[in-house]
Coordinates of C-alpha atoms and ligand atoms in Angstrom, one line a residue:
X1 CA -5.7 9.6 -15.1
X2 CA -4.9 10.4 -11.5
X3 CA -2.9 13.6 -13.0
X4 CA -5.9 14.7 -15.1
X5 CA -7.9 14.2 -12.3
X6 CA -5.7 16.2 -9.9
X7 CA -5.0 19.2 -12.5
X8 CA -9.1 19.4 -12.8
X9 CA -9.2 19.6 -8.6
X10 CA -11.5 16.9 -9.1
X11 CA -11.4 14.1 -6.5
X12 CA -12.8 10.7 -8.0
X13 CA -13.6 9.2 -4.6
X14 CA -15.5 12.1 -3.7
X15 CA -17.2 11.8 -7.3
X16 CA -17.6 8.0 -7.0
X17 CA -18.8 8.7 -3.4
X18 CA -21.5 11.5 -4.5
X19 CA -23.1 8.7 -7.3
X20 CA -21.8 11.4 -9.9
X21 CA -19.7 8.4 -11.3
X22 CA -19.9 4.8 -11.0
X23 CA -17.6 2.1 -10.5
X24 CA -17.8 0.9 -14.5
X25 CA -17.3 4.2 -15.2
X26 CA -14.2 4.9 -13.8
X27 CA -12.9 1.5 -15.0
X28 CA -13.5 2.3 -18.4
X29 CA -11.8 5.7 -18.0
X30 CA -8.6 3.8 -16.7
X31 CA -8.9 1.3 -19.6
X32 CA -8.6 4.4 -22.0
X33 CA -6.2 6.0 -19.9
X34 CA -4.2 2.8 -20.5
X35 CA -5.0 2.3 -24.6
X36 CA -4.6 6.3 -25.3
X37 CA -3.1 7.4 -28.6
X38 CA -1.5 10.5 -27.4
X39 CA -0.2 10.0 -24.0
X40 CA 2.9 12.2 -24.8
X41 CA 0.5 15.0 -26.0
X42 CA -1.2 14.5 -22.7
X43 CA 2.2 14.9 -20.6
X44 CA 3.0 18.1 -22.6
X45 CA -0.9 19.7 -21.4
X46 CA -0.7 18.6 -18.1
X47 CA 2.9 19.9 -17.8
X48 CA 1.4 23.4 -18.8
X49 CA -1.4 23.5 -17.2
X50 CA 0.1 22.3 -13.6
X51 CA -1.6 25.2 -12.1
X52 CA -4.7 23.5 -12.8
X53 CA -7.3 23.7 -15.3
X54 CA -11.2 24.0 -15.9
X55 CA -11.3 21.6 -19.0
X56 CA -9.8 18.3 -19.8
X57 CA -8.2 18.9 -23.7
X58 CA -9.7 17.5 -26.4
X59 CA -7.4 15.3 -26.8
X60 CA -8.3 13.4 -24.2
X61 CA -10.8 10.5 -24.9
X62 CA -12.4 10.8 -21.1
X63 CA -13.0 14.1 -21.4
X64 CA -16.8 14.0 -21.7
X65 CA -16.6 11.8 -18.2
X66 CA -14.2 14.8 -16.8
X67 CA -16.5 16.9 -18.0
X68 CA -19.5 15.2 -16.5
X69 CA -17.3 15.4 -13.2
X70 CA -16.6 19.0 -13.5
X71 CA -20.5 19.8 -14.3
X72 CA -21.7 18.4 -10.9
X73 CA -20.1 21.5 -9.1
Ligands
LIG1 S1 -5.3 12.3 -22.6 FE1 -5.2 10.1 -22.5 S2 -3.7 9.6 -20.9 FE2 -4.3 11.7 -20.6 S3 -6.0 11.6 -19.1 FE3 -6.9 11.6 -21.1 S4 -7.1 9.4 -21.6 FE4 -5.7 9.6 -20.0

């Protein structure tokens, strides 16, 4: 999550610290971090997109939380 995070330039402390994101909400996002289905698919993404990206994947089951993240710019 920390990766996804990082690859999105988005800073969750900074999100959690702006009320954009709550506490529960980021410890649900770890908790699917941790139970994903496709973490190697997430590996490969992040591997190719290491200069950064715009957009979680949609692969990713917190991507509508990243992309809540991403919309408060
Ligand atoms: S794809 Fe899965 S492992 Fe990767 S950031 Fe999203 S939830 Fe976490």
């Amino acid at each position: 999550m920390a990766r996804m995070a990082e690859t999105l330039s988005l800073d969750l402390g900074v999100e959690y610290d702006a009320h954009i994101v709550t506490r529960r909400q980021l410890d649900r996002a770890v908790e699917r971090c941790k139970s994903c289905n496709d973490p190697d698919g997430c590996a490969m993404w992040l591997d190719d997109h290491s200069g950064g990206a715009r957009e979680a994947p949609n692969l990713c089951p917190n991507k509508p939380l990243f992309d809540h993240m991403r919309g408060g710019w």
